[in-house]
Coordinates of C-alpha atoms in Angstrom, one line a residue:
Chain A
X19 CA 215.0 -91.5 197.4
X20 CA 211.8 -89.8 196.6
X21 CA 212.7 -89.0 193.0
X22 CA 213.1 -92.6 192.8
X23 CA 209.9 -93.6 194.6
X24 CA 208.1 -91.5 191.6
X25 CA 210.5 -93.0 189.1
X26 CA 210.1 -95.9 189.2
X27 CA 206.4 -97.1 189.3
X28 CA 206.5 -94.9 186.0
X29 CA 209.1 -96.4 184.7
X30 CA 207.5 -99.9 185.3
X31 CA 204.7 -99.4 184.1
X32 CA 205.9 -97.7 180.8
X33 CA 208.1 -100.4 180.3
X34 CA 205.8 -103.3 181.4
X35 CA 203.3 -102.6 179.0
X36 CA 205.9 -102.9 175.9
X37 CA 208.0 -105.9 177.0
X38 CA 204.9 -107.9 177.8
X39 CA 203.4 -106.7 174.5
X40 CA 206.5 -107.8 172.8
X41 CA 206.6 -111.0 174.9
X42 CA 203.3 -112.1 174.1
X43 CA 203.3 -111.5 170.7
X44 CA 206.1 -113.9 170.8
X45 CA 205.0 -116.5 172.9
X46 CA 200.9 -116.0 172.1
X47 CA 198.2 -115.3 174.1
X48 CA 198.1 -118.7 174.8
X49 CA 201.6 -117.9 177.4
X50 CA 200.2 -114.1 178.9
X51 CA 201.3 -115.5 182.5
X52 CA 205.3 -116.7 181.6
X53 CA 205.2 -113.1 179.5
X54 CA 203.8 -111.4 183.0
X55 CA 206.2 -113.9 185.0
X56 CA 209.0 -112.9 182.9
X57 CA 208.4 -109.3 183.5
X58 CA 207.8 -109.2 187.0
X59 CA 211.1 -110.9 187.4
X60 CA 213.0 -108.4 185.4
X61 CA 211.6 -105.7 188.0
X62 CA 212.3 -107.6 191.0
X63 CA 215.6 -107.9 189.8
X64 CA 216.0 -104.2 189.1
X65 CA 214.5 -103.4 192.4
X66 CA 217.1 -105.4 194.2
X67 CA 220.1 -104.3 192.2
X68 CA 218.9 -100.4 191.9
X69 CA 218.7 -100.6 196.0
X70 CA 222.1 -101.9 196.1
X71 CA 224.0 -100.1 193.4
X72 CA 221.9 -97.2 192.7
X73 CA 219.8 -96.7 189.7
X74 CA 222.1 -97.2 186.6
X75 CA 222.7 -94.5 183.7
X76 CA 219.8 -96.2 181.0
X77 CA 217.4 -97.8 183.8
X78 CA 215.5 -98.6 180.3
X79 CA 218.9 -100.4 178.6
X80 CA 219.4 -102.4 181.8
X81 CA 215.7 -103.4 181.8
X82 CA 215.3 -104.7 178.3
X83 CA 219.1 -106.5 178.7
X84 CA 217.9 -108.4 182.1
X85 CA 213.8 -109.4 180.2
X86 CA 216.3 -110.1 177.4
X87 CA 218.5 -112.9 179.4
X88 CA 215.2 -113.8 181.3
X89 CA 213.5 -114.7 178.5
X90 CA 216.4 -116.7 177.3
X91 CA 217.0 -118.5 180.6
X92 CA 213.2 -119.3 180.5
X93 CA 213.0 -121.1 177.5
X94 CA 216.4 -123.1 178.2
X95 CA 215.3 -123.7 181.5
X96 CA 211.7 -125.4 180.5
X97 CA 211.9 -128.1 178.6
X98 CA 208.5 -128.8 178.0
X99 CA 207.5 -124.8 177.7
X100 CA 210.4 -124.8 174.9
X101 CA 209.0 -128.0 173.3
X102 CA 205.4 -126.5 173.5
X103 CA 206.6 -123.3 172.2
X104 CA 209.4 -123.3 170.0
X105 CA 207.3 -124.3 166.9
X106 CA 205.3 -121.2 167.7
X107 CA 207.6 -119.0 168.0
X108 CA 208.6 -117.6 164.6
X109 CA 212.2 -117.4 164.6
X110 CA 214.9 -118.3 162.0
X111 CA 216.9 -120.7 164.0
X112 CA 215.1 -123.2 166.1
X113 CA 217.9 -122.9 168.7
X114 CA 216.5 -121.0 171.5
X115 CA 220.0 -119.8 172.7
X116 CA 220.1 -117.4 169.2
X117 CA 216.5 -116.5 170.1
X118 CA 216.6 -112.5 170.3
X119 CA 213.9 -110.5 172.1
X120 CA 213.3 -107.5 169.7
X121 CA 212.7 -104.4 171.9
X122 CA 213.2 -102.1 169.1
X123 CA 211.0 -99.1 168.7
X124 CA 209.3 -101.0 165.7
X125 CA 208.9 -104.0 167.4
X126 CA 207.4 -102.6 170.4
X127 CA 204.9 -100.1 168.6
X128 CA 203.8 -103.1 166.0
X129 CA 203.2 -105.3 168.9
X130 CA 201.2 -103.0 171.0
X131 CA 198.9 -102.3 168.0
X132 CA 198.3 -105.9 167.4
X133 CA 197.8 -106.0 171.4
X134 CA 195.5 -103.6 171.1
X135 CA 193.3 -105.2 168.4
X136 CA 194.2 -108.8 169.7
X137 CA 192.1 -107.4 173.8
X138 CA 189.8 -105.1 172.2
X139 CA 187.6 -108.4 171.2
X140 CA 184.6 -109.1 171.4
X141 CA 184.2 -112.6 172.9
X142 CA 185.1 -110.8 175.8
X143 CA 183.0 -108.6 177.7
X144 CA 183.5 -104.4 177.1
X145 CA 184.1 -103.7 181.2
X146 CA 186.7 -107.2 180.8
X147 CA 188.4 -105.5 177.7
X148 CA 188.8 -102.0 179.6
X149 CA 190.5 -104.2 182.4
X150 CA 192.4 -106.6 180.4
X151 CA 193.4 -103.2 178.4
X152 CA 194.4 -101.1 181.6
X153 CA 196.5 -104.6 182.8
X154 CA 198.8 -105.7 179.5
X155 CA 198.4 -102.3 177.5
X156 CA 198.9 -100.0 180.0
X157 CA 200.4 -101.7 183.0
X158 CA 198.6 -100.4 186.0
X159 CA 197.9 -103.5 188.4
X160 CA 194.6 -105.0 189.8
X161 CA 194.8 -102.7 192.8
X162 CA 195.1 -99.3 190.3
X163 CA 192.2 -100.6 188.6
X164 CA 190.2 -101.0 191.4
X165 CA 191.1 -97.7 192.9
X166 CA 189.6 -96.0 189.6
X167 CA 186.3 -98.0 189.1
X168 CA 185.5 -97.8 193.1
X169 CA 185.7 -101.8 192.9
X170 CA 187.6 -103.9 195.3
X171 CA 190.6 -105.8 194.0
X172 CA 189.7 -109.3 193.8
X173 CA 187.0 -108.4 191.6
X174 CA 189.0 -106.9 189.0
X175 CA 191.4 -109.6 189.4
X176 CA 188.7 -112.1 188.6
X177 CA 187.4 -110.4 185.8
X178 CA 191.7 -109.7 184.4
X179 CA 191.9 -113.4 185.1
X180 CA 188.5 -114.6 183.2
X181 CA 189.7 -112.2 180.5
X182 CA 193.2 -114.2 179.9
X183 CA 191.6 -117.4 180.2
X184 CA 188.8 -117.0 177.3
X185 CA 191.3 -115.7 175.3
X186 CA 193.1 -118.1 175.6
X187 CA 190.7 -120.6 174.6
X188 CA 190.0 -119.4 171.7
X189 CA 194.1 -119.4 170.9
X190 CA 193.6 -116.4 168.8
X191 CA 197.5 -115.6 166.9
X192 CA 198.1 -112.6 167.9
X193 CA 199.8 -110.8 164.5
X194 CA 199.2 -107.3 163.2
X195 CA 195.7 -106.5 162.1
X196 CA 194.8 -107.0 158.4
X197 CA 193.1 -104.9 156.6
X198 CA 189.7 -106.2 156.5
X199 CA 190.7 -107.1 160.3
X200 CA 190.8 -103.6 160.8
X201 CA 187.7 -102.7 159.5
X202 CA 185.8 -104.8 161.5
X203 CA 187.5 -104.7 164.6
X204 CA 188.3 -101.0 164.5
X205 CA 184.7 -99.7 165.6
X206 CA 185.3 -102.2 169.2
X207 CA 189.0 -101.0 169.5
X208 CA 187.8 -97.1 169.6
X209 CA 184.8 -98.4 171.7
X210 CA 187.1 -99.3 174.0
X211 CA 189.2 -96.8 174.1
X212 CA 186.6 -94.2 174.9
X213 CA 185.0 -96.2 177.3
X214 CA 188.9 -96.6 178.8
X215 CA 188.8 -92.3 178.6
X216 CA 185.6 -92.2 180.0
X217 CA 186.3 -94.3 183.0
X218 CA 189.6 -92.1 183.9
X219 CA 187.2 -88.7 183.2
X220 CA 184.1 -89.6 185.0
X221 CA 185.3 -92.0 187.4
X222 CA 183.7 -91.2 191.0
X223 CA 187.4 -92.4 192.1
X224 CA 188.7 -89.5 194.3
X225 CA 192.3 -90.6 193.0
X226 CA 192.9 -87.6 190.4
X227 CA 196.3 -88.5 189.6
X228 CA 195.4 -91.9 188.5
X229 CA 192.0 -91.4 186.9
X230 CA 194.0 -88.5 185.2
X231 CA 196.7 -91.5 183.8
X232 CA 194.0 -93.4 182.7
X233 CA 192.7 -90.6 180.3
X234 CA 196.0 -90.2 179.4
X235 CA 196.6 -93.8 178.2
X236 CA 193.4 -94.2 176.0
X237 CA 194.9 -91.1 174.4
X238 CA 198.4 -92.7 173.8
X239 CA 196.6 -96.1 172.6
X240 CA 194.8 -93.6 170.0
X241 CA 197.6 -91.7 168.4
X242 CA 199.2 -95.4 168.3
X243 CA 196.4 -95.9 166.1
X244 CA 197.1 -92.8 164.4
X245 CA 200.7 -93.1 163.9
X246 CA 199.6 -96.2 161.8
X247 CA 198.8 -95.7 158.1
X248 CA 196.5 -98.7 158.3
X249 CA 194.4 -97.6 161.1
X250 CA 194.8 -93.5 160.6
X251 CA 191.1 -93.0 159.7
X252 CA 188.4 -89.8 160.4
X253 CA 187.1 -91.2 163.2
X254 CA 190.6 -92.2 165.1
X255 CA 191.5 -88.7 164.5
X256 CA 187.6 -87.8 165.5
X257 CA 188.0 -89.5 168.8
X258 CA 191.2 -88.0 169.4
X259 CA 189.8 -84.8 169.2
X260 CA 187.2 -85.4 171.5
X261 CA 189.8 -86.9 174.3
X262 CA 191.6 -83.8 173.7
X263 CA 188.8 -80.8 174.2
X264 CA 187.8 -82.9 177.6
X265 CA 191.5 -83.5 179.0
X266 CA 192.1 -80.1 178.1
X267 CA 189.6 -79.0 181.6
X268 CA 191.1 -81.7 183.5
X269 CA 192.6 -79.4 185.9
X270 CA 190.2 -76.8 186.2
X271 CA 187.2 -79.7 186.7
X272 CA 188.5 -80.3 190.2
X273 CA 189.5 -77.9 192.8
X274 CA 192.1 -77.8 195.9
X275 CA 189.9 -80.1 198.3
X276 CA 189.0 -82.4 195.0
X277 CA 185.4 -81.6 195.0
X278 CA 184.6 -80.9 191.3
X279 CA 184.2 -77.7 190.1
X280 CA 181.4 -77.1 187.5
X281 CA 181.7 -76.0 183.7
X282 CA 180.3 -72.2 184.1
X283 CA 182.6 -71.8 187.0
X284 CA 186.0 -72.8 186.1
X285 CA 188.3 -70.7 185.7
X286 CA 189.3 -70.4 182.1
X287 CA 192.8 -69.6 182.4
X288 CA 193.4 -73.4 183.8
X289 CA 192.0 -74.7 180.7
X290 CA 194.9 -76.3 178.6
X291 CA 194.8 -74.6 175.3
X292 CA 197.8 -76.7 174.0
X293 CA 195.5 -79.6 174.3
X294 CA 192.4 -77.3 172.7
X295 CA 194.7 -77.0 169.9
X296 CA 195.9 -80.4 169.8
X297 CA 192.2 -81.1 169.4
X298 CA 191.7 -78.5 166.9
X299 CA 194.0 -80.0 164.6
X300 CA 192.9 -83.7 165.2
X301 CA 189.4 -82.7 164.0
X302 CA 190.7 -81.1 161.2
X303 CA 192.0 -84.1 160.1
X304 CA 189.0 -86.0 160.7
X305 CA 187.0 -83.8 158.7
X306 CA 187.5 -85.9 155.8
X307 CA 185.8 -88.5 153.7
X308 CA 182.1 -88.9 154.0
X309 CA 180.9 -91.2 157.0
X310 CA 179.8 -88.6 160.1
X311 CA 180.6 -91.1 163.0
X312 CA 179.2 -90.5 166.7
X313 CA 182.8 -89.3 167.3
X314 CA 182.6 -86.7 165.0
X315 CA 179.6 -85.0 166.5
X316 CA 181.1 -85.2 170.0
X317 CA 184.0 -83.8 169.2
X318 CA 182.2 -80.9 167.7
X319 CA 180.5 -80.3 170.4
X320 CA 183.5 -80.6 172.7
X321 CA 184.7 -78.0 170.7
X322 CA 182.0 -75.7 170.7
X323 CA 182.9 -76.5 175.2
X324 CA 186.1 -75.2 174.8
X325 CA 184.5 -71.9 173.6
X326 CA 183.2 -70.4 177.1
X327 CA 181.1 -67.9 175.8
X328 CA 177.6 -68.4 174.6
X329 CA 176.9 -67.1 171.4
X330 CA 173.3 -68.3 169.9
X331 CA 175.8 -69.7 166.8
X332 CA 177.0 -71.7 169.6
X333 CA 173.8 -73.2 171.4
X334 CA 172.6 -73.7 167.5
X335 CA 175.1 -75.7 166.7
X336 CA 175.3 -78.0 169.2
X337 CA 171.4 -78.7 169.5
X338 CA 172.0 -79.5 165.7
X339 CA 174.8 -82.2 166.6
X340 CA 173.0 -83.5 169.4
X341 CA 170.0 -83.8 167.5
X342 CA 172.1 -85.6 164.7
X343 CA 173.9 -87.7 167.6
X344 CA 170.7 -89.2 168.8
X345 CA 169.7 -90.2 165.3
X346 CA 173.0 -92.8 165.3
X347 CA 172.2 -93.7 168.4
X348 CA 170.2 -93.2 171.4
X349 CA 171.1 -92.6 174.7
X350 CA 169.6 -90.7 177.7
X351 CA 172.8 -88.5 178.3
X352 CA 172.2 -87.0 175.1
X353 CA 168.5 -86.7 175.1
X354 CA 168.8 -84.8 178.4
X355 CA 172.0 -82.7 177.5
X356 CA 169.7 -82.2 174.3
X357 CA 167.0 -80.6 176.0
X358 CA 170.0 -78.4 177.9
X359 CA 171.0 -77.3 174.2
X360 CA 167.3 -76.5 173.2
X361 CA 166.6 -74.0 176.9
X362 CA 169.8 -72.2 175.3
X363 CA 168.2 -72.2 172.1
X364 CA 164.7 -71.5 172.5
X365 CA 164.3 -70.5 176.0
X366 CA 163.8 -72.4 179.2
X367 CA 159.6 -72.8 178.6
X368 CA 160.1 -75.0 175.4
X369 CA 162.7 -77.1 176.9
X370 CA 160.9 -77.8 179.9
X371 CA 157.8 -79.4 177.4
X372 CA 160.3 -81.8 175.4
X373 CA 161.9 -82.4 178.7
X374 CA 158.7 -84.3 180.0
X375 CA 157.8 -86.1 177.1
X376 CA 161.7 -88.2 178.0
X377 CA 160.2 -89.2 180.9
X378 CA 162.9 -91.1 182.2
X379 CA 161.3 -91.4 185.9
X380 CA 164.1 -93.6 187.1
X381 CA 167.1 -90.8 185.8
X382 CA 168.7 -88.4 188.5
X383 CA 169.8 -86.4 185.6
X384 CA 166.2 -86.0 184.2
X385 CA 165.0 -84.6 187.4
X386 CA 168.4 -82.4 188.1
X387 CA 167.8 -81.1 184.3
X388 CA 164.0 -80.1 185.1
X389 CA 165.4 -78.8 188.5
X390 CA 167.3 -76.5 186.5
X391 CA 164.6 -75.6 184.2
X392 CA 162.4 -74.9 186.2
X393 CA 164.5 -72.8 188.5
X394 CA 164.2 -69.8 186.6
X395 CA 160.3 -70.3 186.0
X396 CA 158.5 -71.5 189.4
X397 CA 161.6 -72.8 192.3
X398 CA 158.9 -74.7 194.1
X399 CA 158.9 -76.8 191.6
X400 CA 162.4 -76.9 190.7
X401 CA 162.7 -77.8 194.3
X402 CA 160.4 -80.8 194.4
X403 CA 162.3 -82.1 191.3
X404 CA 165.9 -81.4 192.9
X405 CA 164.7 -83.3 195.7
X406 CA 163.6 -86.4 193.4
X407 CA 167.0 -86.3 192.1
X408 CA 168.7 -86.3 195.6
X409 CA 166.4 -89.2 196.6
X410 CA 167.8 -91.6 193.5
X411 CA 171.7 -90.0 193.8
X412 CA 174.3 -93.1 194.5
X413 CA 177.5 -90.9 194.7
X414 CA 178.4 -88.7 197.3
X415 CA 179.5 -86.3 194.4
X416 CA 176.7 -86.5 192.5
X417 CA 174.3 -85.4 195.8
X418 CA 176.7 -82.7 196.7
X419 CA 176.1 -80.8 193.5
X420 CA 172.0 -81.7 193.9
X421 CA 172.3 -80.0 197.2
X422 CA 174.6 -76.7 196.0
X423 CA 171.6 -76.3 193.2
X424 CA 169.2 -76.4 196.6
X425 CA 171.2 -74.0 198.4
X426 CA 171.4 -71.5 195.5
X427 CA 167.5 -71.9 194.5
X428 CA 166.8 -71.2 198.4
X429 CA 167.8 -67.3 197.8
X430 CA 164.8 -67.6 194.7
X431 CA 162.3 -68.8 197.6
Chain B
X1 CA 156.3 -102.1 173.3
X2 CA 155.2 -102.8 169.4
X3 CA 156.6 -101.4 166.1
X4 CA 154.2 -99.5 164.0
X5 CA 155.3 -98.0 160.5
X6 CA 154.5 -94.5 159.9
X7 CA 153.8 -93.7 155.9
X8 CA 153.9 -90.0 155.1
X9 CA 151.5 -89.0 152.2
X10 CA 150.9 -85.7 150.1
X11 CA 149.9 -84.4 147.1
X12 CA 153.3 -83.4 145.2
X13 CA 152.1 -82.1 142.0
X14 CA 149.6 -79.6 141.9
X15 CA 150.5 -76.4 141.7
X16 CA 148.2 -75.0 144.8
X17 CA 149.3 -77.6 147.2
X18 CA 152.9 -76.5 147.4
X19 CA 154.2 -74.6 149.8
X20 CA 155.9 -70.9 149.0
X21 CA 160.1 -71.1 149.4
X22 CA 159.6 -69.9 152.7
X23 CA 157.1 -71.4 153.9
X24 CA 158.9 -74.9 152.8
X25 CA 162.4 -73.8 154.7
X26 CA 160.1 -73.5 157.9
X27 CA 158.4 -77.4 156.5
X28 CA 162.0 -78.5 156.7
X29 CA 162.8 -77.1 160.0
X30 CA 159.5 -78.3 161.3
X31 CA 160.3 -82.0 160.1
X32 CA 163.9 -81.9 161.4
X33 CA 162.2 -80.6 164.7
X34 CA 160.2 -83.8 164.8
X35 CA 162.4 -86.2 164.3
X36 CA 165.0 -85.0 166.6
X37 CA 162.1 -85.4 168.8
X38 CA 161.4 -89.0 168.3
X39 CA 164.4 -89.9 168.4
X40 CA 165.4 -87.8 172.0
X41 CA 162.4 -89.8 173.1
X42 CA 163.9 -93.1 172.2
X43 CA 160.6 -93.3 169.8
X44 CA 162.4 -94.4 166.7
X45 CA 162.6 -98.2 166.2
X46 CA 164.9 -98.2 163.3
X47 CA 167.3 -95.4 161.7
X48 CA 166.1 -92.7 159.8
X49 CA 165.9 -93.5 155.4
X50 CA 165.5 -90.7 153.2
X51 CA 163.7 -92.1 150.1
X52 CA 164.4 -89.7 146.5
X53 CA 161.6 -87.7 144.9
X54 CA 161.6 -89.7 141.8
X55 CA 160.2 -93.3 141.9
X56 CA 158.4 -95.8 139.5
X57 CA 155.5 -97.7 139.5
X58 CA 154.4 -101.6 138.0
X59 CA 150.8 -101.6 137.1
X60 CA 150.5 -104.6 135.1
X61 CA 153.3 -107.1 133.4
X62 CA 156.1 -104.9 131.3
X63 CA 153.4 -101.4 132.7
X64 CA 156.3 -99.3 134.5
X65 CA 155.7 -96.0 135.0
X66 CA 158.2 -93.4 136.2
X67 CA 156.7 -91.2 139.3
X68 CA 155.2 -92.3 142.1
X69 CA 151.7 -91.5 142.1
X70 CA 149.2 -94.6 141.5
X71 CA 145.8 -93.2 140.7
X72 CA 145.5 -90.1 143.0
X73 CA 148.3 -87.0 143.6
X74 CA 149.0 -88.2 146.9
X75 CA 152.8 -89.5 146.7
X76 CA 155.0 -91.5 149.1
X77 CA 157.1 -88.7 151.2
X78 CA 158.8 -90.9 153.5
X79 CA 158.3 -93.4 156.1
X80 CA 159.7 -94.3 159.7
X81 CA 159.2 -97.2 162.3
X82 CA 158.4 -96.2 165.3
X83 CA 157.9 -97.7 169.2
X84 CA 154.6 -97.2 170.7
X85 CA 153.0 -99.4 173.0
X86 CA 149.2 -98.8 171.1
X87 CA 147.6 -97.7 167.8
X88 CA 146.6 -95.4 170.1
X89 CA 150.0 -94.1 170.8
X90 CA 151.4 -94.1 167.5
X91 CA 148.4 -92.3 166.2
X92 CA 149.0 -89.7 168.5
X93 CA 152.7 -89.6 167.6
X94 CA 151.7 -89.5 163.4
X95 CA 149.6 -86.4 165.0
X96 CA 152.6 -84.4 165.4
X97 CA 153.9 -85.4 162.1
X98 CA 154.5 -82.0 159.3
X99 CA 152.7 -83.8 156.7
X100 CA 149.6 -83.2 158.2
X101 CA 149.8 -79.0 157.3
X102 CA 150.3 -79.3 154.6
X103 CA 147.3 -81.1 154.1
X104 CA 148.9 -84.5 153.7
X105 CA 148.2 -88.1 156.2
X106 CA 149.7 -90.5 157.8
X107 CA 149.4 -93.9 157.5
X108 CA 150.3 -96.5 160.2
X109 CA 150.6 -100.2 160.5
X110 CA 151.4 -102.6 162.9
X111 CA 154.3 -104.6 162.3
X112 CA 153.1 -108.6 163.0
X113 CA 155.7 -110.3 164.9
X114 CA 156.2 -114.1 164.2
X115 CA 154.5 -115.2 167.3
X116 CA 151.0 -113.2 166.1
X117 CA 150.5 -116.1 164.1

């Protein structure tokens, strides 16, 4: 019985993501809920008949044979959904008895890409794409969701729910990505998808497992992307890479008790150096043409992370790409992880000058950074400036680390 | 916050103004330096534009002349936008500019927005 309790909420949710992919790019976005309706059904259905008769030898098979006859008895059943529909629907035979749900391999991958393009939109909010994405992409419910951004349920419902409806609205077909499509759609699909990653990596959520599928999903919607000719560009393979290098510490970044460990004191021999490689050869293959995207330099410097070691080759390198980085585009995380780069380049004093002119008074992470600094030049004053960074602290995680830095400068005073 | 345009001058072209090979790898470094700066400090209003050495100047109708010097050796050697909330500011930003050793200025205007009118 417990094999099956972990069976089969992976098994649904594998599976729910392709049939509903395949059953909207049917219907259209226009008819998300009878897809969703249709596939709840077909679980319901195997939950009942899996209890009775026990699970049967191609749970998969059976699944896509009862969303098959589902989907069938749906549109006999409705008149007026049929009448609606059935000029949508691009089929040879008008007759929806001959109408065949194609859950071929094909079929499924093609429709998941143009799902992916088709949510990845930008009418719609980014946090409303990363839940609309989570939802019909990768099949984790409203509660899962919530769980992972530390949100109750109804909000994330809401938000699916707003989500559907603007879509639908705009009664966008939803038909694989054309080229030009592509090009200017791409840059919000991989936006998405590393804002998906990010929220699985550094998600305050003390649900590892989950927060660990979540990463693991943005990095199956990317290789989709790569698998396709059409969409197989440097910076796909660039982001890849990056997802790669940061999963690959996934499991030495927490320990037993799930308080996370930090990066100089995990233990190396957890790291997953198939994923290392795995990222090794993604940015190999993104090293090519001549656009240097923000992905790019992230991923090189994820690299240079995977290297524990500090070499000044090392420290150079990164300053250089973080420097580079902030040229494409600004951020705070990277000015401050900057200034990290430049103490390890040109010694704690300089860094601690370029660190006050940021002067980002209202950043936990500038005062934790000059807290660090300063530690090795005057702890007095890396004390005050911990304490700053306690005081503006929301998470419980983030304030447990302020206070280990506290504890540890306490032996300095 | 206001945007102000930053115009880096020099003199180019005679001999004794130029820097030695080395001391120009260090000019480099030094401007690299200060625009990784900026642009940590959220300074830069718009992206970074390298601008060639070459150039060409109109005088008159049909008067084009390659180079771009004017009337005096000072040359064009780039040219950012930048935030600042002052002159003031932005003059002491162009203070930290390389151009200025060696021996070149900075020149900086305020951009006018439509509602200065």
């Amino acid at each position: 019985m417990s094999e099956k309790e972990e069976l089969l909420p992976h098994l649904f949710r594998k599976e729910y993501q392709k049939i509903v992919s395949v059953l909207i790019n049917l219907f259209g976005i226009a008819h998300v809920e009878v897809a969703e309706d249709i596939v709840s059904d077909t679980f319901l259905s195997a939950t009942e008949n899996w209890s009775h008769h026990g699970l049967p030898d191609n749970p998969t098979a059976w699944l896509y044979t009862v969303a098959k006859n589902k989907t069938k008895n749906q549109l006999k059943r409705n008149q007026l959904f049929e009448a609606k529909l059935v000029p949508q629907i691009k089929i040879d035979s008008s007759l929806s008895e001959e109408l065949e749900l194609d859950l071929s391999y094909q079929n499924i991958s093609d429709s998941q890409l143009a799902m992916i393009f088709a949510v990845c939109n930008p009418i719609i909010s980014s946090e409303s794409q990363i839940a609309l994405a989570l939802n019909l992409l990768c099949g984790f419910g409203a509660q899962e969701i919530a769980d992972a951004f530390v949100t109750n349920k109804e909000v994330i419902y809401k938000r699916i729910k707003r989500a559907k409806e603007t879509l639908k609205e705009a009664d966008l077909p939803i038909s694989q990505p054309s080229i030009s499509e592509i090009a200017e759609r791409l840059e919000t699909v991989l936006t998405t998808l590393y804002l998906l990653f990010s929220e699985g990596y550094y998600s305050t959520s003390q649900q590892t497992n989950l927060r660990k599928d979540f990463c693991m999903e943005a990095m199956r919607l990317n290789y989709m992307l790569i698998q396709n000719a059409a969409t197989n560009s440097p910076k796909v393979n660039a982001l890849m890479a990056l997802m790669c290098f940061h999963s690959s510490r996934f499991d030495a970044r927490t320990d037993k008790l799930g308080e996370s460990v930090l990066y100089h004191e995990q233990d190396e021999n957890l790291w997953n150096q198939e994923l290392i490689e795995r990222g090794n050869y993604f940015l190999n293959n993104a090293a090519t043409g001549n656009h240097l995207s923000k992905y790019h330099l992230e991923a090189g410097i994820a690299a240079w992370h995977t290297q524990k070691e500090d070499t000044p080759a090392k420290w150079e390198q990164i300053l250089q790409s973080y420097d580079h980085l902030l040229q494409l585009e600004y951020s705070p995380i990277a000015a401050l992880n900057r200034v990290y780069a430049l103490s390890k380049v040109s010694g704690a004093n300089h860094a601690i000058e370029e660190a006050e002119k940021l002067n980002l008074r209202d950043n936990q992470f500038y005062f934790s950074l000059l807290g660090k600094l300063y530690a090795a030049v005057d702890a007095k004053v890396a004390l005050a400036h911990y304490q700053t960074a306690l005081g503006l602290a929301r998470t419980e995680t983030d304030q447990l680390l302020i206070r280990r830095n506290i504890e540890s400068l306490h032996t300095q005073l | 916050m206001e945007e102000f345009l930053l115009i880096f001058r020099r003199d180019f072209n005679s001999k004794e103004s130029q820097p030695s090979a080395e001391g120009l790898q260090n000019h480099l470094k030094q401007w690299q330096d200060w625009f990784a700066e900026l642009s940590a400090q959220d300074k830069l209003s718009r992206p970074i534009q390298r601008w060639d050495r070459e150039g060409k100047v109109v005088k008159s109708k049909n008067q084009i002349l390659n180079g771009p010097y004017v009337e005096i050796k000072e040359a064009i050697g780039g040219m950012i936008f930048i935030k600042a909330s002052s002159y003031d500011e932005a003059a002491e930003i162009a203070n930290g500019c390389p151009i200025l050793e060696l021996g070149g200025n900075v020149e900086i205007r305020k951009a006018e927005m439509p509602a200065d009118h």
